[in-house]
Amino acid sequence: MIYLDHAAATPVSSKVFEAMKPYFSDEFFNPSSPYLPAKKVAAEYEAAKGVIAHAIGAKGSDIVITAGATEANNLAFTVLNTELIFCSGPRRSRPSPRGERANSAMGALRNAPSQNINSVLYLVTEHDSVRNVAKQYGGQEIKVLANGLVDMADLKSKITDETMLISVSLANNEIGVIQPLAEIGALVREVRMDRLKRDIKTPIYLHSDASQALNLLDINVARLGVDFLTLNAAKVYGPKGVGALYVSHEVKLQPLTTGGGQERGLRSGTENVPGVIGFATAVEEAKKHLSSNRKKYSEYRKILLDELQGYELINKKHTLDNFVVLCYNGIDAERLIFLLEEQGVYVATGAACAASKGEKSHVLKAIGLSDTQIAGSLRITFGETNTPEQIHEAARIINAAVQLERERIGNDD
Amino acid sequence: MIYLDHAAATPVSSKVFEAMKPYFSDEFFNPSSPYLPAKKVAAEYEAAKGVIAHAIGAKGSDIVITAGATEANNLAFTVLNTELIFCSGPRRSRPSPRGERANSAMGALRNAPSQNINSVLYLVTEHDSVRNVAKQYGGQEIKVLANGLVDMADLKSKITDETMLISVSLANNEIGVIQPLAEIGALVREVRMDRLKRDIKTPIYLHSDASQALNLLDINVARLGVDFLTLNAAKVYGPKGVGALYVSHEVKLQPLTTGGGQERGLRSGTENVPGVIGFATAVEEAKKHLSSNRKKYSEYRKILLDELQGYELINKKHTLDNFVVLCYNGIDAERLIFLLEEQGVYVATGAACAASKGEKSHVLKAIGLSDTQIAGSLRITFGETNTPEQIHEAARIINAAVQLERERIGNDD
């Protein structure tokens, strides 16, 4: 098997598995229980959160553990509920402060997005978990350039005094393009200063989904200037069903679920101890091997680009080292995927969740590809399961499959 | 170690662990990916959902996987969002039907509870994850009798033509009392018939949190007459961070999080494959050993009640076989817990999440216990880690600790 779809899923690494293992059946206690073995588990859980947070230049108390990136993205958007004018009249709904349980009457306003308020800007190429929630808040799209980078002029032109949240992923999940977050962060700070001067009270926040980037970029929330950052264990050789949201100190969110008050009221439910221990181990490993992996993947990328034939490269620059997005004009990439699968090579056409619904990639469309180009596009993402030999072999198999398809459709140029 | 707090947490059983194991690092694929190994994982995931559903007399397509019971309880309450009159005027908000992604403008109404509408009734002894969300919807409490059972007369008197949701747990998490759900289900059907006759369109639903009961009662959703049922893997020797909500066919819910559209749009995010495989195995094991475990635990209960001294039994009847709730009048149970911990016996005072916040048990209060009685109450819950020898030993250790405390406070009666 040559697995080249690490953007869709990564296997749990053996180190992560070994770290999680004791917490399933031995250290299984409920972290909220009063006796010592449970308190030990609670302390280890908090320490693991500290490790995850430290990797992005934050403290454990700055992050909220979630069931994955989708929930983290959705949670970030609840900042709008604490800020938006609710329904009738100018009453500002400021329900429970962060850290309290939202069980007050005001808490009933949670998750109550106002419509028709242009308070959200999001990059057109965002993952569905950002796009769909942004649309629920009447969000406006920010354009991208043909290279996939944010169109800064478009972003600037769309920021108004009503803008409260800008959401731009650190690296795109379909084309791997790395956005200039620090530049956007600086712009947000400028807007803040300007509003302060003009005595405009509306706050403005920056959210970034860093799911794909955590093991490939050196991330620091202060340097990026983000107020919210989404992390995902399952993309970095940690377990599925675990994610986190970094939340800047000053910012108030509202829980998506209420209950026992865990995660300081922002995310109730018994803590997923093995999951978070595994996530922390994955993050530590990712940080340790960051530069060697980047180097390795950029070599893999070079091998593919050298040895593959008859393609058009989509993600030319500003890309995660492990992403190669190719277009075989005139070829049906979905057929190609099945041919490759028969040879044990696993690649993708786009985001797994979008592809499974038979939807055309909104990302490839946004960067200006034609329908034919989109239909002929492959996403190849390297990872720790790969060796240089596999990459040479994959190039050979892909070339042969493309040749076969070109012959079949009578187009062997 | 003699662990007697299985209501707070259960260890992952070795069968569950072995079942999960291959899905971490070998069968790690994203179930939405297009190639065969991923499709195989997707099929196994669906099959596991089928197993979980089958155990409660339902189909896999009837259940929504969540990150635990808290999320499932919160998700059930979103039925009110699809039914309640939204803010201004009589417009009924009926956003996306179940199975669609809520990315329409109407979807923006999700999670927008109306206030001041007496549409929710919930048992006063419910877990915080029901109580807190019910309070957000202006829910009214249903009383319990001194034995912990629902006060049916109180329930009947509180049902009005506005009542849309009744939430009563199948078995209480602090005292193990089993509620007459089928009787409540029959009442709900009567109300439905009566509304139909009188042409009242307001629907009425029954939700039950069965987290504590799944491995101790033979559960069938049709027989209980519930529209929603909450399940929790972590209480039945499955993994933490996995739960499920059974949702009756006819009922529309709204997602708490939106994104890639997994779980038919009700719960987006890459599926927690190992978690759900583990949950299914746990459910199968639970069903297989249901009657033998009940028998075993009722014997343990008898041992404790025979051998312990100077206690008052709180949960006399209608209780899960593995729950023994005792009151040592005049004793501080929190001190007792520490004395027992020193001898390797782990018990609880109440719900772990409530206890960790230093809150007095609302359950014990609801059944009429005085503050002194509440302060002297212990919750002992048996489980698969226990042997008869452990129970005898625990009785001896508890008796000695109680005696020590009575001597210390000069009250050795």
XYZ file of N, CA and C in Angstrom, chain A residues 1 3 5-14 17 20-21 23-37 39 67 70-71 74-75 86-88 91 101-115 127-130 132-133 135-138 232 234-235 239-241 255-262 267-274 337-338 341 345-349 352-357 359 385, chain B residues 1 3 5-14 17 20-21 23-37 39 67 70-71 74-75 86-88 91 101-115 127-130 132-133 135-138 232 234-235 239-241 255-262 267-274 337-338 341 345-349 352-357 359 385:
618
model
N 0.836 -1.208 0.000
C 0.000 0.000 0.000
C 0.872 1.259 0.000
N 0.079 4.924 0.602
C -0.983 5.832 1.047
C -0.513 7.272 0.857
N -2.661 10.086 1.036
C -3.848 10.903 1.346
C -3.828 11.315 2.816
N -2.658 11.759 3.277
C -2.498 12.118 4.687
C -3.281 13.363 5.088
N -3.773 14.127 4.115
C -4.621 15.273 4.470
C -6.019 14.813 4.874
N -6.402 13.611 4.437
C -7.728 13.083 4.789
C -7.700 12.404 6.151
N -6.637 11.653 6.407
C -6.529 10.938 7.684
C -5.093 10.492 7.862
N -4.648 10.460 9.096
C -3.322 9.920 9.412
C -3.502 8.773 10.401
N -2.670 7.745 10.293
C -2.751 6.677 11.295
C -2.241 7.183 12.635
N -2.772 6.629 13.700
C -2.228 6.927 15.021
C -0.820 6.332 15.075
N 0.160 7.147 15.424
C 1.541 6.654 15.470
C 1.718 5.709 16.652
N 2.753 4.897 16.585
C 2.935 3.913 17.658
C 3.218 4.610 18.988
N -0.094 5.773 20.264
C -0.882 4.631 20.746
C -0.388 4.164 22.111
N -1.459 6.545 24.836
C -2.890 6.478 25.149
C -3.244 5.233 25.952
N -2.572 4.147 25.607
C -2.948 2.801 26.061
C -3.300 2.700 27.560
N -4.478 4.681 29.550
C -5.631 5.486 29.970
C -6.974 4.872 29.589
N -6.941 3.802 28.820
C -8.200 3.134 28.489
C -8.682 2.258 29.649
N -7.782 1.409 30.144
C -8.247 0.367 31.071
C -7.628 0.463 32.458
N -6.474 1.125 32.587
C -5.850 1.238 33.915
C -6.164 2.600 34.539
N -5.727 3.654 33.861
C -5.975 5.012 34.361
C -7.273 5.530 33.750
N -8.352 4.809 34.019
C -9.627 5.087 33.346
C -10.525 6.023 34.146
N -10.061 6.482 35.300
C -10.924 7.202 36.234
C -11.517 8.474 35.632
N -12.650 8.861 36.189
C -13.274 10.125 35.813
C -12.465 11.256 36.453
N -11.917 12.161 35.652
C -11.062 13.215 36.218
C -11.758 14.062 37.278
N -13.077 14.020 37.327
C -13.799 14.809 38.330
C -14.001 14.064 39.640
N -13.604 12.789 39.700
C -13.809 12.017 40.931
C -12.850 12.485 42.021
N -13.236 12.256 43.306
C -12.495 12.903 44.398
C -11.240 12.170 44.867
N -11.097 10.887 44.534
C -9.978 10.107 45.088
C -8.704 10.313 44.263
N -7.592 9.972 44.905
C -6.276 10.297 44.363
C -6.010 9.779 42.936
N -6.317 8.512 42.627
C -6.012 8.040 41.269
C -6.741 8.877 40.203
N -7.589 12.060 40.639
C -6.940 13.380 40.629
C -5.641 13.347 39.840
N -14.344 17.647 20.188
C -14.340 16.326 19.554
C -13.702 16.371 18.169
N -14.068 20.319 13.466
C -15.396 20.844 13.112
C -16.040 21.515 14.322
N -16.017 20.824 15.452
C -16.603 21.423 16.658
C -15.822 22.666 17.079
N -16.854 25.525 14.879
C -18.197 25.973 15.266
C -18.167 26.740 16.578
N -17.330 26.269 17.503
C -17.244 26.931 18.814
C -16.694 28.354 18.681
N -29.257 40.864 19.622
C -30.174 39.733 19.539
C -31.562 40.180 19.097
N -31.925 39.706 17.942
C -33.298 39.855 17.439
C -33.821 41.282 17.551
N -34.696 41.487 18.521
C -35.397 42.768 18.564
C -34.605 43.761 19.389
N -30.567 45.621 22.479
C -30.023 44.981 23.668
C -28.862 44.071 23.273
N -20.766 28.378 33.774
C -21.712 27.548 33.065
C -22.856 28.425 32.565
N -23.283 28.156 31.360
C -24.325 28.981 30.772
C -25.688 28.426 31.166
N -25.998 28.499 32.443
C -27.283 27.953 32.847
C -28.224 29.046 33.319
N -27.877 30.262 33.008
C -28.742 31.363 33.366
C -29.777 31.564 32.277
N -30.721 32.414 32.552
C -31.722 32.727 31.531
C -31.037 33.324 30.311
N -30.022 34.153 30.560
C -29.286 34.749 29.443
C -28.630 33.664 28.609
N -28.251 32.582 29.280
C -27.629 31.472 28.566
C -28.518 30.943 27.459
N -29.804 31.185 27.579
C -30.738 30.694 26.568
C -30.522 31.378 25.231
N -29.777 32.468 25.243
C -29.490 33.149 23.982
C -28.348 32.484 23.228
N -27.694 31.527 23.851
C -26.566 30.872 23.209
C -26.951 30.382 21.829
N -25.989 30.388 20.961
C -26.161 29.842 19.628
C -27.317 30.496 18.883
N -27.514 31.742 19.120
C -28.618 32.418 18.460
C -28.093 33.458 17.488
N -27.608 32.999 16.336
C -27.029 33.938 15.404
C -28.066 34.899 14.835
N -27.713 36.130 14.749
C -28.539 37.077 14.025
C -28.298 36.871 12.547
N -29.290 37.200 11.759
C -29.123 37.079 10.312
C -28.930 38.465 9.724
N -12.754 25.166 4.611
C -13.405 23.857 4.767
C -14.894 24.071 5.093
N -15.710 23.077 4.745
C -17.152 23.174 4.983
C -17.522 23.503 6.427
N -16.687 23.077 7.368
C -17.032 23.321 8.771
C -16.916 24.801 9.121
N -16.141 25.559 8.343
C -16.125 27.016 8.499
C -17.175 27.646 7.577
N -19.955 26.522 6.256
C -21.372 26.334 6.577
C -21.795 27.126 7.804
N -20.924 27.191 8.781
C -21.301 27.968 9.966
C -21.250 29.465 9.632
N -21.908 30.827 6.778
C -23.113 31.138 5.997
C -24.325 31.322 6.901
N -24.357 30.544 7.998
C -25.475 30.672 8.930
C -25.510 32.059 9.572
N -24.346 32.684 9.634
C -24.270 34.031 10.205
C -24.289 35.087 9.108
N -24.691 34.705 7.910
C -24.728 35.646 6.798
C -23.346 36.088 6.366
N -6.423 19.877 15.251
C -7.067 18.583 15.019
C -6.049 17.459 15.207
N -6.434 14.274 14.637
C -6.513 13.207 13.634
C -5.724 13.507 12.361
N -5.242 14.738 12.204
C -4.438 15.074 11.027
C -2.943 15.025 11.335
N -5.367 10.613 17.667
C -6.633 9.893 17.492
C -7.724 10.734 16.822
N -8.645 10.064 16.179
C -9.849 10.718 15.661
C -10.732 11.133 16.830
N -11.533 12.155 16.604
C -12.494 12.541 17.639
C -11.918 13.445 18.708
N -20.906 28.123 25.170
C -20.809 26.684 24.935
C -21.811 26.222 23.880
N -21.391 25.242 23.091
C -22.318 24.593 22.168
C -23.159 23.562 22.913
N -22.575 22.994 23.980
C -23.308 22.047 24.827
C -23.073 22.436 26.272
N -24.093 22.256 27.079
C -23.967 22.596 28.489
C -24.166 21.341 29.338
N -23.664 21.370 30.561
C -23.776 20.170 31.400
C -22.940 20.292 32.648
N -22.047 19.336 32.838
C -21.264 19.247 34.065
C -20.241 20.357 34.257
N -20.029 21.193 33.231
C -19.163 22.350 33.376
C -17.688 22.104 33.133
N -17.345 20.991 32.471
C -15.938 20.731 32.171
C -15.398 21.766 31.156
N -17.306 23.399 27.404
C -17.463 22.139 26.696
C -17.645 21.020 27.718
N -18.892 20.855 28.135
C -19.219 19.879 29.177
C -19.132 18.453 28.654
N -18.996 17.533 29.597
C -18.889 16.109 29.270
C -17.611 15.552 29.867
N -17.655 14.282 30.301
C -16.452 13.676 30.865
C -15.305 13.780 29.862
N -14.157 14.175 30.343
C -13.007 14.409 29.487
C -12.557 13.124 28.775
N -12.201 13.257 27.512
C -11.662 12.144 26.734
C -10.171 12.022 27.050
N -9.882 11.411 28.184
C -8.509 11.407 28.689
C -7.527 10.736 27.712
N -7.775 9.483 27.279
C -6.798 8.885 26.360
C -6.623 9.727 25.095
N -8.402 7.519 -9.810
C -8.302 7.067 -8.425
C -8.584 5.573 -8.317
N -9.553 5.093 -9.098
C -9.868 3.661 -9.046
C -8.764 2.824 -9.683
N -5.994 2.793 -7.186
C -6.378 1.939 -6.064
C -6.067 0.473 -6.368
N -2.246 2.321 -4.730
C -1.880 3.722 -4.492
C -3.150 4.501 -4.153
N -3.149 5.147 -2.997
C -4.354 5.839 -2.543
C -4.151 7.348 -2.537
N -4.907 8.019 -3.387
C -4.861 9.482 -3.462
C -6.294 10.001 -3.427
N -6.449 11.324 -3.467
C -7.783 11.925 -3.354
C -8.050 12.880 -4.502
N -9.316 13.217 -4.681
C -9.637 14.288 -5.628
C -9.779 15.624 -4.908
N -12.158 14.820 1.559
C -12.860 13.536 1.607
C -14.356 13.732 1.814
N -14.711 14.654 2.703
C -16.139 14.779 3.015
C -16.896 15.381 1.839
N -16.267 16.298 1.098
C -16.925 16.874 -0.077
C -16.978 15.839 -1.190
N -15.852 15.138 -1.398
C -15.775 14.161 -2.476
C -16.835 13.074 -2.295
N -17.081 12.685 -1.035
C -18.032 11.601 -0.786
C -19.451 12.015 -1.137
N -19.687 13.305 -1.244
C -21.021 13.769 -1.610
C -21.120 14.096 -3.097
N -19.598 16.367 -4.704
C -19.593 17.802 -4.997
C -18.306 18.202 -5.692
N 3.907 7.658 6.694
C 3.871 6.274 6.219
C 4.716 6.098 4.960
N -6.663 -2.447 44.946
C -7.699 -1.433 44.690
C -9.080 -2.073 44.620
N -12.458 -0.771 43.446
C -13.109 0.363 42.782
C -14.610 0.166 42.839
N -16.975 2.720 42.035
C -17.509 3.978 41.496
C -17.759 3.839 39.999
N -18.355 2.714 39.620
C -18.572 2.436 38.195
C -19.602 3.350 37.555
N -20.356 4.080 38.367
C -21.282 5.055 37.775
C -20.525 6.291 37.286
N -19.333 6.527 37.829
C -18.532 7.683 37.407
C -17.726 7.364 36.161
N -17.167 6.180 36.111
C -16.342 5.780 34.963
C -16.154 4.274 35.005
N -16.069 3.669 33.833
C -15.751 2.242 33.746
C -14.492 2.096 32.898
N -13.657 1.119 33.228
C -12.487 0.894 32.371
C -12.931 0.305 31.036
N -12.173 0.600 30.002
C -12.416 -0.054 28.722
C -12.095 -1.544 28.907
N -13.035 -2.423 28.567
C -12.809 -3.858 28.736
C -11.785 -4.341 27.719
N -11.173 -5.490 28.007
C -10.131 -5.970 27.086
C -10.730 -6.303 25.722
N -11.120 -3.027 23.938
C -9.813 -2.509 23.524
C -9.294 -3.257 22.298
N -11.111 -2.166 19.193
C -10.757 -0.819 18.730
C -9.388 -0.786 18.059
N -8.491 -1.587 18.617
C -7.066 -1.506 18.299
C -6.743 -1.374 16.801
N -8.247 -0.143 14.448
C -8.771 1.061 13.803
C -7.959 2.317 14.117
N -6.989 2.205 15.016
C -6.149 3.361 15.292
C -5.077 3.539 14.217
N -4.359 2.460 13.932
C -3.165 2.613 13.100
C -3.225 1.843 11.788
N -4.057 0.800 11.708
C -4.143 0.051 10.452
C -5.348 0.505 9.634
N -6.523 0.333 10.193
C -7.759 0.749 9.498
C -8.084 2.185 9.905
N -7.157 3.079 9.592
C -7.270 4.458 10.084
C -7.936 5.395 9.088
N -8.340 4.858 7.951
C -8.787 5.703 6.838
C -9.982 6.572 7.201
N -10.095 7.681 6.481
C -11.260 8.554 6.619
C -12.436 7.869 5.925
N -13.516 7.600 6.660
C -14.634 6.864 6.063
C -15.221 7.554 4.827
N -14.924 8.834 4.642
C -15.454 9.536 3.466
C -14.540 9.428 2.250
N -13.370 8.820 2.396
C -12.442 8.729 1.270
C -12.957 7.730 0.238
N -12.532 7.910 -1.039
C -13.179 7.152 -2.112
C -12.642 5.743 -2.335
N -11.445 5.422 -1.838
C -10.844 4.121 -2.164
C -11.363 3.023 -1.241
N -11.157 1.796 -1.710
C -11.767 0.634 -1.071
C -11.468 0.476 0.423
N -10.204 0.600 0.865
C -9.945 0.401 2.300
C -10.744 1.392 3.160
N -13.673 2.706 2.218
C -15.081 2.301 2.131
C -15.364 1.123 3.059
N -20.106 12.911 20.908
C -18.890 12.770 21.708
C -19.199 12.325 23.133
N -23.495 13.972 27.214
C -23.806 15.398 27.341
C -24.211 15.978 25.994
N -23.424 15.697 24.964
C -23.763 16.207 23.637
C -25.081 15.607 23.155
N -27.910 17.381 24.830
C -28.061 18.714 24.244
C -28.682 18.641 22.852
N -28.271 17.639 22.077
C -28.788 17.488 20.707
C -30.291 17.214 20.724
N -40.125 31.437 16.681
C -38.869 32.160 16.802
C -39.096 33.658 16.964
N -38.678 34.137 18.092
C -38.651 35.574 18.353
C -39.934 36.300 17.999
N -39.868 37.040 16.897
C -40.979 37.935 16.602
C -42.029 37.197 15.785
N -44.278 33.131 13.083
C -43.620 32.311 12.067
C -42.992 31.088 12.736
N -27.905 19.245 5.375
C -27.009 20.108 6.102
C -27.708 21.424 6.341
N -27.506 21.963 7.513
C -28.185 23.207 7.873
C -27.357 24.386 7.410
N -27.221 24.532 6.126
C -26.417 25.656 5.656
C -27.250 26.689 4.931
N -28.527 26.588 5.074
C -29.402 27.573 4.462
C -29.534 28.763 5.391
N -30.166 29.795 4.885
C -30.404 30.963 5.728
C -31.256 30.556 6.919
N -32.210 29.674 6.685
C -33.045 29.190 7.774
C -32.207 28.477 8.820
N -31.138 27.872 8.340
C -30.265 27.162 9.267
C -29.711 28.072 10.343
N -29.701 29.354 10.062
C -29.167 30.317 11.025
C -30.034 30.390 12.276
N -31.227 29.827 12.185
C -32.084 29.833 13.359
C -31.737 28.709 14.320
N -30.858 27.830 13.893
C -30.502 26.711 14.746
C -30.105 27.194 16.137
N -30.382 26.344 17.089
C -29.950 26.614 18.456
C -30.446 27.939 18.987
N -31.621 28.322 18.569
C -32.136 29.603 19.016
C -33.355 29.387 19.888
N -33.122 28.972 21.122
C -34.257 28.688 21.980
C -35.063 29.937 22.301
N -36.358 29.815 22.255
C -37.196 30.882 22.768
C -37.199 30.791 24.281
N -37.420 31.907 24.910
C -37.479 31.904 26.364
C -38.930 32.034 26.793
N -29.413 14.645 35.456
C -28.005 15.043 35.399
C -27.917 16.489 34.891
N -26.837 17.168 35.261
C -26.644 18.565 34.859
C -26.740 18.790 33.355
N -26.369 17.782 32.565
C -26.394 17.981 31.111
C -27.826 18.069 30.590
N -28.785 17.544 31.343
C -30.198 17.754 31.005
C -30.718 19.007 31.714
N -29.250 21.707 32.859
C -28.780 23.020 32.418
C -29.356 23.409 31.065
N -29.452 22.432 30.163
C -30.016 22.776 28.854
C -31.518 23.019 29.008
N -33.043 24.263 31.572
C -33.207 25.596 32.166
C -33.079 26.690 31.107
N -32.179 26.451 30.137
C -32.012 27.445 29.074
C -33.283 27.624 28.266
N -34.094 26.583 28.241
C -35.356 26.665 27.508
C -36.514 27.002 28.453
N -36.176 27.488 29.636
C -37.214 27.827 30.599
C -37.953 26.610 31.124
N -24.266 6.191 26.343
C -22.919 6.634 26.678
C -21.977 5.431 26.750
N -18.870 5.335 27.689
C -17.919 5.370 28.803
C -18.497 4.812 30.103
N -19.800 4.580 30.158
C -20.401 4.005 31.362
C -20.590 2.496 31.225
N -15.158 3.275 25.298
C -14.234 4.418 25.425
C -14.937 5.703 25.849
N -14.186 6.578 26.472
C -14.660 7.934 26.769
C -14.781 8.721 25.461
N -15.626 9.721 25.466
C -15.730 10.585 24.291
C -16.605 10.029 23.190
N -28.586 20.433 13.895
C -27.217 20.124 14.327
C -26.694 21.155 15.324
N -25.885 20.691 16.275
C -25.189 21.612 17.174
C -23.947 22.165 16.485
N -23.400 21.363 15.566
C -22.248 21.811 14.780
C -22.509 21.462 13.325
N -22.054 22.306 12.434
C -22.262 22.064 11.015
C -20.910 21.939 10.331
N -20.881 21.299 9.166
C -19.609 21.085 8.488
C -19.743 20.128 7.335
N -18.952 19.066 7.366
C -18.881 18.127 6.256
C -20.131 17.285 6.045
N -21.086 17.360 6.951
C -22.369 16.690 6.750
C -22.425 15.244 7.188
N -21.471 14.806 8.026
C -21.503 13.430 8.514
C -22.718 13.203 9.421
N -24.373 15.825 12.711
C -23.190 15.856 13.555
C -21.959 15.725 12.671
N -21.525 16.857 12.145
C -20.399 16.879 11.215
C -19.074 16.623 11.916
N -18.104 16.206 11.127
C -16.777 15.901 11.656
C -16.402 14.480 11.283
N -15.108 14.259 11.014
C -14.666 12.902 10.675
C -15.091 11.933 11.778
N -15.639 10.821 11.373
C -16.176 9.849 12.310
C -15.082 9.288 13.228
N -15.416 9.118 14.508
C -14.511 8.511 15.478
C -14.640 6.993 15.335
N -13.965 6.454 14.332
C -14.157 5.041 13.986
C -13.787 4.102 15.140
N -12.567 4.194 15.705
C -12.260 3.256 16.798
C -13.252 3.396 17.951
N -14.570 9.312 52.460
C -13.999 8.951 51.158
C -12.476 8.950 51.214
N -11.916 9.935 51.941
C -10.453 9.981 52.032
C -9.910 8.843 52.883
N -10.106 5.806 50.738
C -9.086 5.892 49.699
C -7.741 5.386 50.218
N -10.072 1.759 48.799
C -11.486 1.610 48.415
C -11.985 2.944 47.849
N -12.480 2.891 46.612
C -12.881 4.130 45.952
C -14.385 4.185 45.766
N -15.007 5.145 46.439
C -16.446 5.355 46.329
C -16.687 6.848 46.077
N -17.965 7.219 45.921
C -18.282 8.609 45.584
C -19.297 9.177 46.559
N -19.412 10.488 46.552
C -20.497 11.108 47.313
C -21.698 11.381 46.413
N -19.778 12.722 39.875
C -18.394 13.193 39.914
C -18.292 14.661 39.525
N -19.007 15.051 38.487
C -18.844 16.428 38.001
C -19.414 17.429 38.998
N -20.507 17.048 39.685
C -21.076 17.947 40.698
C -20.182 17.977 41.927
N -19.717 16.786 42.335
C -18.886 16.686 43.532
C -17.620 17.523 43.385
N -17.059 17.531 42.164
C -15.801 18.241 41.957
C -15.979 19.746 42.091
N -17.216 20.206 41.998
C -17.462 21.631 42.159
C -17.934 21.975 43.568
N -20.601 21.083 45.010
C -22.031 21.363 45.110
C -22.725 20.251 45.897
N -15.170 -4.836 37.502
C -13.857 -4.983 38.137
C -13.982 -5.684 39.499
